PDB file of C-alpha atoms and ligand atoms in Angstrom:
ATOM      1  CA  UNK A   1      66.457  89.407  97.535  1.00 70.00           C
ATOM      2  CA  UNK A   2      67.727  88.013 100.839  1.00 86.00           C
ATOM      3  CA  UNK A   3      70.646  85.624 100.498  1.00 93.00           C
ATOM      4  CA  UNK A   4      69.210  83.293 103.166  1.00 97.00           C
ATOM      5  CA  UNK A   5      65.694  81.893 103.605  1.00 97.00           C
ATOM      6  CA  UNK A   6      65.859  80.742 107.204  1.00 98.00           C
ATOM      7  CA  UNK A   7      68.574  82.741 108.963  1.00 98.00           C
ATOM      8  CA  UNK A   8      69.770  86.285 109.562  1.00 98.00           C
ATOM      9  CA  UNK A   9      73.487  86.941 109.633  1.00 98.00           C
ATOM     10  CA  UNK A  10      75.471  89.997 110.646  1.00 97.00           C
ATOM     11  CA  UNK A  11      79.042  90.787 111.691  1.00 97.00           C
ATOM     12  CA  UNK A  12      80.095  93.569 114.064  1.00 95.00           C
ATOM     13  CA  UNK A  13      83.678  94.127 115.234  1.00 95.00           C
ATOM     14  CA  UNK A  14      84.754  90.582 114.439  1.00 97.00           C
ATOM     15  CA  UNK A  15      81.728  89.017 116.177  1.00 98.00           C
ATOM     16  CA  UNK A  16      79.279  87.258 113.851  1.00 98.00           C
ATOM     17  CA  UNK A  17      75.682  86.580 114.865  1.00 98.00           C
ATOM     18  CA  UNK A  18      73.578  83.953 113.177  1.00 98.00           C
ATOM     19  CA  UNK A  19      69.907  84.173 114.139  1.00 98.00           C
ATOM     20  CA  UNK A  20      67.549  81.363 113.209  1.00 98.00           C
ATOM     21  CA  UNK A  21      64.662  83.255 111.729  1.00 98.00           C
ATOM     22  CA  UNK A  22      61.557  81.087 111.390  1.00 98.00           C
ATOM     23  CA  UNK A  23      59.853  81.926 114.686  1.00 98.00           C
ATOM     24  CA  UNK A  24      56.450  80.860 113.315  1.00 98.00           C
ATOM     25  CA  UNK A  25      57.793  77.261 113.181  1.00 98.00           C
ATOM     26  CA  UNK A  26      59.900  77.666 116.348  1.00 98.00           C
ATOM     27  CA  UNK A  27      62.955  77.715 114.033  1.00 98.00           C
ATOM     28  CA  UNK A  28      62.544  74.031 113.143  1.00 98.00           C
ATOM     29  CA  UNK A  29      65.410  72.775 110.975  1.00 98.00           C
ATOM     30  CA  UNK A  30      64.511  71.946 107.365  1.00 98.00           C
ATOM     31  CA  UNK A  31      66.429  71.428 104.121  1.00 98.00           C
ATOM     32  CA  UNK A  32      66.345  75.191 103.413  1.00 98.00           C
ATOM     33  CA  UNK A  33      68.172  75.735 106.699  1.00 98.00           C
ATOM     34  CA  UNK A  34      70.882  73.235 105.775  1.00 98.00           C
ATOM     35  CA  UNK A  35      71.202  74.852 102.353  1.00 98.00           C
ATOM     36  CA  UNK A  36      71.642  78.266 104.047  1.00 98.00           C
ATOM     37  CA  UNK A  37      74.210  76.824 106.445  1.00 98.00           C
ATOM     38  CA  UNK A  38      76.233  75.186 103.670  1.00 98.00           C
ATOM     39  CA  UNK A  39      76.599  78.583 101.995  1.00 98.00           C
ATOM     40  CA  UNK A  40      77.176  80.507 105.217  1.00 98.00           C
ATOM     41  CA  UNK A  41      79.820  78.151 106.607  1.00 98.00           C
ATOM     42  CA  UNK A  42      81.864  78.543 103.404  1.00 97.00           C
ATOM     43  CA  UNK A  43      81.501  82.338 103.639  1.00 97.00           C
ATOM     44  CA  UNK A  44      82.655  82.320 107.269  1.00 98.00           C
ATOM     45  CA  UNK A  45      85.668  80.119 106.511  1.00 96.00           C
ATOM     46  CA  UNK A  46      86.815  82.613 103.892  1.00 96.00           C
ATOM     47  CA  UNK A  47      86.153  85.707 105.987  1.00 97.00           C
ATOM     48  CA  UNK A  48      89.247  86.485 108.029  1.00 94.00           C
ATOM     49  CA  UNK A  49      87.426  89.373 109.771  1.00 95.00           C
ATOM     50  CA  UNK A  50      85.153  86.984 111.666  1.00 98.00           C
ATOM     51  CA  UNK A  51      86.778  85.927 114.948  1.00 98.00           C
ATOM     52  CA  UNK A  52      83.860  84.272 116.724  1.00 98.00           C
ATOM     53  CA  UNK A  53      80.329  83.111 115.883  1.00 98.00           C
ATOM     54  CA  UNK A  54      77.229  83.346 118.070  1.00 99.00           C
ATOM     55  CA  UNK A  55      74.126  81.310 117.228  1.00 99.00           C
ATOM     56  CA  UNK A  56      70.721  82.224 118.631  1.00 98.00           C
ATOM     57  CA  UNK A  57      67.034  81.937 117.749  1.00 98.00           C
ATOM     58  CA  UNK A  58      64.346  84.528 117.086  1.00 98.00           C
ATOM     59  CA  UNK A  59      61.207  84.276 119.205  1.00 98.00           C
ATOM     60  CA  UNK A  60      60.468  81.828 122.000  1.00 97.00           C
ATOM     61  CA  UNK A  61      62.626  78.992 120.687  1.00 98.00           C
ATOM     62  CA  UNK A  62      66.297  78.487 119.993  1.00 98.00           C
ATOM     63  CA  UNK A  63      65.242  75.560 117.793  1.00 98.00           C
ATOM     64  CA  UNK A  64      62.349  73.150 118.517  1.00 98.00           C
ATOM     65  CA  UNK A  65      63.936  70.324 116.522  1.00 98.00           C
ATOM     66  CA  UNK A  66      64.110  69.043 112.988  1.00 98.00           C
ATOM     67  CA  UNK A  67      61.074  70.085 110.935  1.00 98.00           C
ATOM     68  CA  UNK A  68      58.497  67.383 111.583  1.00 98.00           C
ATOM     69  CA  UNK A  69      56.216  68.635 108.780  1.00 98.00           C
ATOM     70  CA  UNK A  70      59.057  68.139 106.277  1.00 98.00           C
ATOM     71  CA  UNK A  71      60.253  64.816 107.729  1.00 98.00           C
ATOM     72  CA  UNK A  72      56.814  63.204 107.803  1.00 98.00           C
ATOM     73  CA  UNK A  73      56.821  62.777 104.005  1.00 97.00           C
ATOM     74  CA  UNK A  74      60.274  61.199 103.816  1.00 98.00           C
ATOM     75  CA  UNK A  75      61.004  57.577 102.988  1.00 98.00           C
ATOM     76  CA  UNK A  76      63.895  55.585 104.501  1.00 98.00           C
ATOM     77  CA  UNK A  77      66.528  56.785 102.090  1.00 98.00           C
ATOM     78  CA  UNK A  78      65.434  60.445 102.155  1.00 98.00           C
ATOM     79  CA  UNK A  79      65.501  60.365 105.947  1.00 98.00           C
ATOM     80  CA  UNK A  80      68.986  58.848 106.017  1.00 98.00           C
ATOM     81  CA  UNK A  81      70.186  61.548 103.589  1.00 98.00           C
ATOM     82  CA  UNK A  82      68.579  64.283 105.708  1.00 98.00           C
ATOM     83  CA  UNK A  83      70.327  62.913 108.773  1.00 98.00           C
ATOM     84  CA  UNK A  84      73.708  62.753 106.948  1.00 98.00           C
ATOM     85  CA  UNK A  85      73.233  66.315 105.684  1.00 98.00           C
ATOM     86  CA  UNK A  86      72.475  67.611 109.180  1.00 98.00           C
ATOM     87  CA  UNK A  87      75.403  65.720 110.692  1.00 98.00           C
ATOM     88  CA  UNK A  88      77.765  67.089 108.035  1.00 98.00           C
ATOM     89  CA  UNK A  89      76.664  70.684 108.601  1.00 98.00           C
ATOM     90  CA  UNK A  90      77.009  70.354 112.379  1.00 98.00           C
ATOM     91  CA  UNK A  91      80.449  68.775 111.963  1.00 98.00           C
ATOM     92  CA  UNK A  92      81.532  71.674 109.739  1.00 98.00           C
ATOM     93  CA  UNK A  93      80.377  74.013 112.493  1.00 98.00           C
ATOM     94  CA  UNK A  94      82.427  72.086 115.045  1.00 97.00           C
ATOM     95  CA  UNK A  95      85.432  72.199 112.710  1.00 97.00           C
ATOM     96  CA  UNK A  96      85.306  75.966 112.081  1.00 98.00           C
ATOM     97  CA  UNK A  97      88.604  77.398 113.251  1.00 95.00           C
ATOM     98  CA  UNK A  98      86.802  80.090 115.267  1.00 98.00           C
ATOM     99  CA  UNK A  99      84.854  79.425 118.471  1.00 98.00           C
ATOM    100  CA  UNK A 100      81.077  79.097 118.250  1.00 98.00           C
ATOM    101  CA  UNK A 101      78.815  80.061 121.171  1.00 99.00           C
ATOM    102  CA  UNK A 102      75.194  78.972 121.407  1.00 99.00           C
ATOM    103  CA  UNK A 103      73.045  81.693 122.998  1.00 99.00           C
ATOM    104  CA  UNK A 104      70.105  79.487 123.940  1.00 98.00           C
ATOM    105  CA  UNK A 105      67.122  81.817 124.283  1.00 98.00           C
ATOM    106  CA  UNK A 106      64.302  79.254 124.553  1.00 98.00           C
ATOM    107  CA  UNK A 107      63.420  75.700 123.504  1.00 98.00           C
ATOM    108  CA  UNK A 108      66.450  73.662 122.410  1.00 99.00           C
ATOM    109  CA  UNK A 109      64.774  70.363 121.607  1.00 98.00           C
ATOM    110  CA  UNK A 110      65.787  67.474 119.353  1.00 98.00           C
ATOM    111  CA  UNK A 111      67.805  68.938 116.472  1.00 98.00           C
ATOM    112  CA  UNK A 112      67.934  72.191 118.466  1.00 98.00           C
ATOM    113  CA  UNK A 113      69.728  70.530 121.366  1.00 99.00           C
ATOM    114  CA  UNK A 114      71.966  68.838 118.771  1.00 99.00           C
ATOM    115  CA  UNK A 115      72.770  72.218 117.186  1.00 99.00           C
ATOM    116  CA  UNK A 116      73.604  73.683 120.601  1.00 99.00           C
ATOM    117  CA  UNK A 117      75.857  70.677 121.286  1.00 98.00           C
ATOM    118  CA  UNK A 118      77.740  71.227 118.024  1.00 98.00           C
ATOM    119  CA  UNK A 119      78.677  74.678 119.352  1.00 98.00           C
ATOM    120  CA  UNK A 120      81.733  75.011 121.590  1.00 98.00           C
ATOM    121  CA  UNK A 121      80.094  76.737 124.573  1.00 98.00           C
ATOM    122  CA  UNK A 122      76.426  77.016 125.558  1.00 98.00           C
ATOM    123  CA  UNK A 123      75.048  80.018 127.466  1.00 98.00           C
ATOM    124  CA  UNK A 124      71.363  79.741 128.320  1.00 98.00           C
ATOM    125  CA  UNK A 125      68.596  82.085 129.347  1.00 98.00           C
ATOM    126  CA  UNK A 126      66.749  80.920 132.457  1.00 98.00           C
ATOM    127  CA  UNK A 127      63.762  80.437 130.088  1.00 97.00           C
ATOM    128  CA  UNK A 128      65.569  77.844 127.944  1.00 98.00           C
ATOM    129  CA  UNK A 129      64.419  74.222 127.915  1.00 98.00           C
ATOM    130  CA  UNK A 130      66.488  71.291 126.701  1.00 98.00           C
ATOM    131  CA  UNK A 131      65.585  67.786 125.631  1.00 98.00           C
ATOM    132  CA  UNK A 132      65.735  65.049 123.027  1.00 98.00           C
ATOM    133  CA  UNK A 133      62.036  64.278 122.413  1.00 98.00           C
ATOM    134  CA  UNK A 134      62.584  62.075 119.350  1.00 98.00           C
ATOM    135  CA  UNK A 135      61.689  58.849 121.142  1.00 98.00           C
ATOM    136  CA  UNK A 136      58.167  60.230 121.725  1.00 98.00           C
ATOM    137  CA  UNK A 137      57.836  60.414 117.930  1.00 98.00           C
ATOM    138  CA  UNK A 138      59.138  56.865 117.535  1.00 98.00           C
ATOM    139  CA  UNK A 139      62.421  58.302 116.248  1.00 98.00           C
ATOM    140  CA  UNK A 140      65.983  58.745 117.413  1.00 98.00           C
ATOM    141  CA  UNK A 141      68.130  61.873 117.101  1.00 98.00           C
ATOM    142  CA  UNK A 142      69.575  62.145 113.602  1.00 98.00           C
ATOM    143  CA  UNK A 143      72.056  65.010 113.887  1.00 98.00           C
ATOM    144  CA  UNK A 144      74.615  63.203 116.107  1.00 98.00           C
ATOM    145  CA  UNK A 145      72.678  63.657 119.355  1.00 98.00           C
ATOM    146  CA  UNK A 146      73.223  60.031 120.371  1.00 98.00           C
ATOM    147  CA  UNK A 147      76.965  60.671 120.050  1.00 97.00           C
ATOM    148  CA  UNK A 148      77.534  64.217 121.325  1.00 98.00           C
ATOM    149  CA  UNK A 149      75.182  63.997 124.332  1.00 98.00           C
ATOM    150  CA  UNK A 150      77.010  61.096 126.077  1.00 98.00           C
ATOM    151  CA  UNK A 151      80.362  62.755 125.321  1.00 96.00           C
ATOM    152  CA  UNK A 152      79.181  66.005 126.925  1.00 97.00           C
ATOM    153  CA  UNK A 153      77.242  64.819 129.979  1.00 98.00           C
ATOM    154  CA  UNK A 154      78.110  61.123 130.388  1.00 98.00           C
ATOM    155  CA  UNK A 155      76.222  58.064 129.251  1.00 98.00           C
ATOM    156  CA  UNK A 156      73.849  57.852 132.267  1.00 98.00           C
ATOM    157  CA  UNK A 157      72.651  61.452 132.040  1.00 98.00           C
ATOM    158  CA  UNK A 158      72.442  61.186 128.243  1.00 98.00           C
ATOM    159  CA  UNK A 159      70.349  58.007 128.211  1.00 98.00           C
ATOM    160  CA  UNK A 160      68.111  59.474 130.902  1.00 98.00           C
ATOM    161  CA  UNK A 161      67.256  62.304 128.479  1.00 98.00           C
ATOM    162  CA  UNK A 162      67.250  60.244 125.276  1.00 98.00           C
ATOM    163  CA  UNK A 163      65.049  57.430 126.611  1.00 98.00           C
ATOM    164  CA  UNK A 164      62.492  59.551 128.465  1.00 98.00           C
ATOM    165  CA  UNK A 165      62.143  62.530 126.062  1.00 98.00           C
ATOM    166  CA  UNK A 166      61.993  64.680 129.221  1.00 98.00           C
ATOM    167  CA  UNK A 167      62.301  68.424 128.819  1.00 98.00           C
ATOM    168  CA  UNK A 168      64.709  69.831 131.388  1.00 98.00           C
ATOM    169  CA  UNK A 169      65.020  73.379 132.693  1.00 98.00           C
ATOM    170  CA  UNK A 170      68.031  75.599 132.074  1.00 98.00           C
ATOM    171  CA  UNK A 171      68.985  75.106 135.741  1.00 98.00           C
ATOM    172  CA  UNK A 172      69.028  71.333 135.339  1.00 98.00           C
ATOM    173  CA  UNK A 173      70.958  71.610 132.055  1.00 98.00           C
ATOM    174  CA  UNK A 174      73.530  73.724 133.905  1.00 98.00           C
ATOM    175  CA  UNK A 175      73.684  71.234 136.774  1.00 98.00           C
ATOM    176  CA  UNK A 176      74.485  68.316 134.464  1.00 98.00           C
ATOM    177  CA  UNK A 177      77.032  70.310 132.463  1.00 98.00           C
ATOM    178  CA  UNK A 178      75.089  70.692 129.230  1.00 98.00           C
ATOM    179  CA  UNK A 179      75.157  74.469 129.719  1.00 98.00           C
ATOM    180  CA  UNK A 180      78.183  76.460 130.872  1.00 98.00           C
ATOM    181  CA  UNK A 181      76.445  79.618 132.098  1.00 98.00           C
ATOM    182  CA  UNK A 182      72.923  80.793 132.940  1.00 98.00           C
ATOM    183  CA  UNK A 183      71.581  84.333 132.608  1.00 98.00           C
ATOM    184  CA  UNK A 184      68.335  86.230 132.960  1.00 98.00           C
ATOM    185  CA  UNK A 185      66.608  86.348 129.530  1.00 98.00           C
ATOM    186  CA  UNK A 186      67.133  90.092 129.053  1.00 98.00           C
ATOM    187  CA  UNK A 187      70.864  89.746 129.814  1.00 98.00           C
ATOM    188  CA  UNK A 188      71.535  86.799 127.516  1.00 98.00           C
ATOM    189  CA  UNK A 189      72.994  88.642 124.535  1.00 98.00           C
ATOM    190  CA  UNK A 190      75.037  91.048 126.720  1.00 98.00           C
ATOM    191  CA  UNK A 191      76.578  88.106 128.562  1.00 98.00           C
ATOM    192  CA  UNK A 192      77.312  86.279 125.325  1.00 98.00           C
ATOM    193  CA  UNK A 193      78.907  89.404 123.822  1.00 98.00           C
ATOM    194  CA  UNK A 194      81.044  89.840 126.952  1.00 98.00           C
ATOM    195  CA  UNK A 195      82.244  86.258 126.633  1.00 98.00           C
ATOM    196  CA  UNK A 196      82.887  86.680 122.897  1.00 98.00           C
ATOM    197  CA  UNK A 197      84.904  89.854 123.489  1.00 98.00           C
ATOM    198  CA  UNK A 198      86.958  88.185 126.211  1.00 98.00           C
ATOM    199  CA  UNK A 199      87.818  85.252 123.931  1.00 98.00           C
ATOM    200  CA  UNK A 200      88.743  87.421 120.943  1.00 97.00           C
ATOM    201  CA  UNK A 201      91.114  89.497 123.095  1.00 96.00           C
ATOM    202  CA  UNK A 202      93.307  86.361 123.520  1.00 97.00           C
ATOM    203  CA  UNK A 203      95.900  85.002 121.129  1.00 97.00           C
ATOM    204  CA  UNK A 204      93.881  84.230 117.965  1.00 96.00           C
ATOM    205  CA  UNK A 205      95.997  81.305 116.884  1.00 97.00           C
ATOM    206  CA  UNK A 206      96.001  79.817 120.377  1.00 98.00           C
ATOM    207  CA  UNK A 207      92.198  80.167 120.531  1.00 98.00           C
ATOM    208  CA  UNK A 208      91.789  78.311 117.270  1.00 98.00           C
ATOM    209  CA  UNK A 209      94.294  75.585 118.188  1.00 98.00           C
ATOM    210  CA  UNK A 210      92.758  75.015 121.644  1.00 98.00           C
ATOM    211  CA  UNK A 211      89.409  74.426 119.948  1.00 98.00           C
ATOM    212  CA  UNK A 212      90.712  71.997 117.350  1.00 97.00           C
ATOM    213  CA  UNK A 213      93.073  70.049 119.637  1.00 98.00           C
ATOM    214  CA  UNK A 214      90.309  69.638 122.251  1.00 97.00           C
ATOM    215  CA  UNK A 215      87.770  68.349 119.724  1.00 96.00           C
ATOM    216  CA  UNK A 216      90.185  66.154 117.754  1.00 96.00           C
ATOM    217  CA  UNK A 217      91.770  64.824 120.953  1.00 96.00           C
ATOM    218  CA  UNK A 218      88.418  63.472 122.168  1.00 94.00           C
ATOM    219  CA  UNK A 219      88.464  61.101 119.188  1.00 92.00           C
ATOM    220  CA  UNK A 220      92.085  59.979 119.633  1.00 97.00           C
ATOM    221  CA  UNK A 221      93.781  57.837 122.236  1.00 98.00           C
ATOM    222  CA  UNK A 222      95.569  59.779 124.998  1.00 98.00           C
ATOM    223  CA  UNK A 223      99.097  59.195 123.654  1.00 98.00           C
ATOM    224  CA  UNK A 224      98.272  60.510 120.182  1.00 98.00           C
ATOM    225  CA  UNK A 225      96.164  63.348 121.553  1.00 98.00           C
ATOM    226  CA  UNK A 226      98.995  64.595 123.765  1.00 98.00           C
ATOM    227  CA  UNK A 227     101.454  64.245 120.850  1.00 98.00           C
ATOM    228  CA  UNK A 228      99.155  66.518 118.843  1.00 98.00           C
ATOM    229  CA  UNK A 229      99.077  68.983 121.751  1.00 98.00           C
ATOM    230  CA  UNK A 230     102.900  69.106 121.897  1.00 98.00           C
ATOM    231  CA  UNK A 231     103.181  69.690 118.146  1.00 98.00           C
ATOM    232  CA  UNK A 232     100.704  72.588 118.270  1.00 98.00           C
ATOM    233  CA  UNK A 233     102.354  73.960 121.438  1.00 98.00           C
ATOM    234  CA  UNK A 234     105.674  74.054 119.600  1.00 98.00           C
ATOM    235  CA  UNK A 235     104.190  75.803 116.571  1.00 98.00           C
ATOM    236  CA  UNK A 236     103.217  78.806 118.725  1.00 98.00           C
ATOM    237  CA  UNK A 237     106.871  79.529 119.515  1.00 98.00           C
ATOM    238  CA  UNK A 238     108.726  82.063 117.374  1.00 95.00           C
ATOM    239  CA  UNK A 239     105.200  83.181 116.671  1.00 92.00           C
ATOM    240  CA  UNK A 240     102.165  84.448 118.594  1.00 95.00           C
ATOM    241  CA  UNK A 241     103.223  82.608 121.780  1.00 97.00           C
ATOM    242  CA  UNK A 242     106.652  84.253 121.870  1.00 97.00           C
ATOM    243  CA  UNK A 243     104.988  87.668 121.465  1.00 97.00           C
ATOM    244  CA  UNK A 244     102.545  86.861 124.305  1.00 98.00           C
ATOM    245  CA  UNK A 245     105.361  85.806 126.648  1.00 98.00           C
ATOM    246  CA  UNK A 246     107.526  88.814 125.749  1.00 98.00           C
ATOM    247  CA  UNK A 247     104.584  91.152 126.352  1.00 98.00           C
ATOM    248  CA  UNK A 248     104.079  89.587 129.797  1.00 98.00           C
ATOM    249  CA  UNK A 249     107.739  90.052 130.725  1.00 98.00           C
ATOM    250  CA  UNK A 250     107.811  93.606 129.310  1.00 98.00           C
ATOM    251  CA  UNK A 251     104.554  94.445 131.156  1.00 98.00           C
ATOM    252  CA  UNK A 252     102.708  95.521 127.996  1.00 98.00           C
ATOM    253  CA  UNK A 253      99.749  94.328 125.931  1.00 96.00           C
ATOM    254  CA  UNK A 254     100.588  91.717 123.291  1.00 97.00           C
ATOM    255  CA  UNK A 255     100.334  92.667 119.646  1.00 96.00           C
ATOM    256  CA  UNK A 256      98.824  89.611 118.018  1.00 91.00           C
TER     257      UNK A 256
HETATM  258  N1  CAA B   1      58.814  70.816 113.382  1.00 54.54           N
HETATM  259  C1  CAA B   1      57.876  71.496 112.684  1.00 54.54           C
HETATM  260  N2  CAA B   1      57.070  72.411 113.245  1.00 54.54           N
HETATM  261  C2  CAA B   1      57.214  72.662 114.538  1.00 54.54           C
HETATM  262  C3  CAA B   1      58.158  72.000 115.340  1.00 54.54           C
HETATM  263  C4  CAA B   1      58.996  71.037 114.701  1.00 54.54           C
HETATM  264  N3  CAA B   1      59.964  70.389 115.359  1.00 54.54           N
HETATM  265  N4  CAA B   1      58.062  72.440 116.608  1.00 54.54           N
HETATM  266  C5  CAA B   1      57.074  73.364 116.609  1.00 54.54           C
HETATM  267  N5  CAA B   1      56.565  73.497 115.365  1.00 54.54           N
HETATM  268  C6  CAA B   1      55.464  74.387 114.918  1.00 54.54           C
HETATM  269  C7  CAA B   1      54.150  73.871 115.438  1.00 54.54           C
HETATM  270  O1  CAA B   1      53.633  72.864 114.604  1.00 54.54           O
HETATM  271  C8  CAA B   1      53.326  75.143 115.409  1.00 54.54           C
HETATM  272  O2  CAA B   1      52.918  75.383 114.081  1.00 54.54           O
HETATM  273  P1  CAA B   1      51.384  75.876 113.768  1.00 54.54           P
HETATM  274  O3  CAA B   1      51.315  77.221 114.449  1.00 54.54           O
HETATM  275  O4  CAA B   1      51.365  75.949 112.288  1.00 54.54           O
HETATM  276  O5  CAA B   1      50.488  74.858 114.401  1.00 54.54           O
HETATM  277  C9  CAA B   1      54.332  76.220 115.769  1.00 54.54           C
HETATM  278  O6  CAA B   1      55.621  75.660 115.511  1.00 54.54           O
HETATM  279  C10 CAA B   1      54.274  76.615 117.221  1.00 54.54           C
HETATM  280  O7  CAA B   1      54.407  75.450 118.002  1.00 54.54           O
HETATM  281  P2  CAA B   1      53.376  75.039 119.176  1.00 54.54           P
HETATM  282  O8  CAA B   1      52.029  75.610 118.897  1.00 54.54           O
HETATM  283  O9  CAA B   1      53.461  73.554 119.361  1.00 54.54           O
HETATM  284  O10 CAA B   1      54.021  75.822 120.410  1.00 54.54           O
HETATM  285  P3  CAA B   1      53.882  75.449 121.954  1.00 54.54           P
HETATM  286  O11 CAA B   1      54.448  76.607 122.693  1.00 54.54           O
HETATM  287  O12 CAA B   1      52.508  75.009 122.285  1.00 54.54           O
HETATM  288  O13 CAA B   1      54.841  74.165 122.160  1.00 54.54           O
HETATM  289  C11 CAA B   1      56.874  72.896 121.901  1.00 54.54           C
HETATM  290  C12 CAA B   1      56.217  74.290 122.026  1.00 54.54           C
HETATM  291  C13 CAA B   1      56.762  72.156 123.252  1.00 54.54           C
HETATM  292  C14 CAA B   1      58.336  73.118 121.583  1.00 54.54           C
HETATM  293  C15 CAA B   1      56.172  72.083 120.802  1.00 54.54           C
HETATM  294  O14 CAA B   1      56.094  72.881 119.629  1.00 54.54           O
HETATM  295  C16 CAA B   1      56.852  70.798 120.440  1.00 54.54           C
HETATM  296  O15 CAA B   1      56.750  69.823 121.173  1.00 54.54           O
HETATM  297  N6  CAA B   1      57.553  70.782 119.263  1.00 54.54           N
HETATM  298  C17 CAA B   1      58.156  69.578 118.744  1.00 54.54           C
HETATM  299  C18 CAA B   1      59.411  69.233 119.515  1.00 54.54           C
HETATM  300  C19 CAA B   1      60.023  67.972 118.959  1.00 54.54           C
HETATM  301  O16 CAA B   1      59.445  66.891 119.026  1.00 54.54           O
HETATM  302  N7  CAA B   1      61.254  68.096 118.432  1.00 54.54           N
HETATM  303  C20 CAA B   1      62.005  66.970 117.893  1.00 54.54           C
HETATM  304  C21 CAA B   1      61.838  66.916 116.408  1.00 54.54           C
HETATM  305  S1  CAA B   1      62.545  65.442 115.736  1.00 54.54           S
HETATM  306  C22 CAA B   1      64.202  65.768 115.577  1.00 54.54           C
HETATM  307  O17 CAA B   1      64.699  66.816 115.947  1.00 54.54           O
HETATM  308  C23 CAA B   1      64.964  64.639 114.940  1.00 54.54           C
HETATM  309  C24 CAA B   1      66.393  64.878 114.643  1.00 54.54           C
HETATM  310  O18 CAA B   1      67.242  64.964 115.533  1.00 54.54           O
HETATM  311  C25 CAA B   1      66.856  64.823 113.267  1.00 54.54           C
END
């Protein structure tokens, strides 16, 4: 029996790929998905072989949002719990000590845009579409979209999307900084692999610390954030950083 109901997961040469695998429902996020993610995120944390995670969707969507057919039967307290569960899973993703890349192959709407935003870097196919359509349903985002979107693209751009429910093209998402790179659809996974390989060739501890200091720092004041940076900078000496510097001076490849 498959371990997961809603996702496929494989690891090759340190690169893990999580594929949302409910194309018939455009990979809409339901409680089964969060259950799968809770298990998978614990597995990944304990698997020292995995150096980077890529998330993508099967079919024409990355994710078309939270599962409306599941949400429609919820009462106030079930809905609040569902929102807290989704937020917690996305926060665990953000806190993984390996980088996470969203390979956005198609629709990234509502909870799908929120999932992409919980990843560290977003690469999109020119076919991708982004948006927060919740307001058209009389809802608001429930997986931290009201918080991550303004932090990523500024409050004006964020409210423009959140209040209108507009779907924007990959080009527009790139222009406003929601997406870091655009590719032709057939090149998406090659480009994402290339990026993943580049990142995992760097100092592994530095990669992990850059991710955590950047995310944590956004929630601290500048003085405390820079103090944290200095502490982590220091910890790389007599360690991976010293090896990297020596390798540079000795004109050889570092041995991490
Ligand atoms: N939840 C449940 N089912 C969904 C879904 C969703 N979010 N999005 C699509 N589906 C289902 C459709 O109901 C349809 O199922 P059936 O074949 O059984 O009818 C199937 O996926 C295919 O979808 P469409 O036929 O609608 O495909 P399309 O190409 O015509 O349209 C689309 C694509 C524009 C993305 C359209 O499906 C759509 O608008 N989906 C809903 C988008 C949305 O509103 N997302 C926000 C959800 S709320 C949320 O995410 C809240 C939160 O933050 C917690």
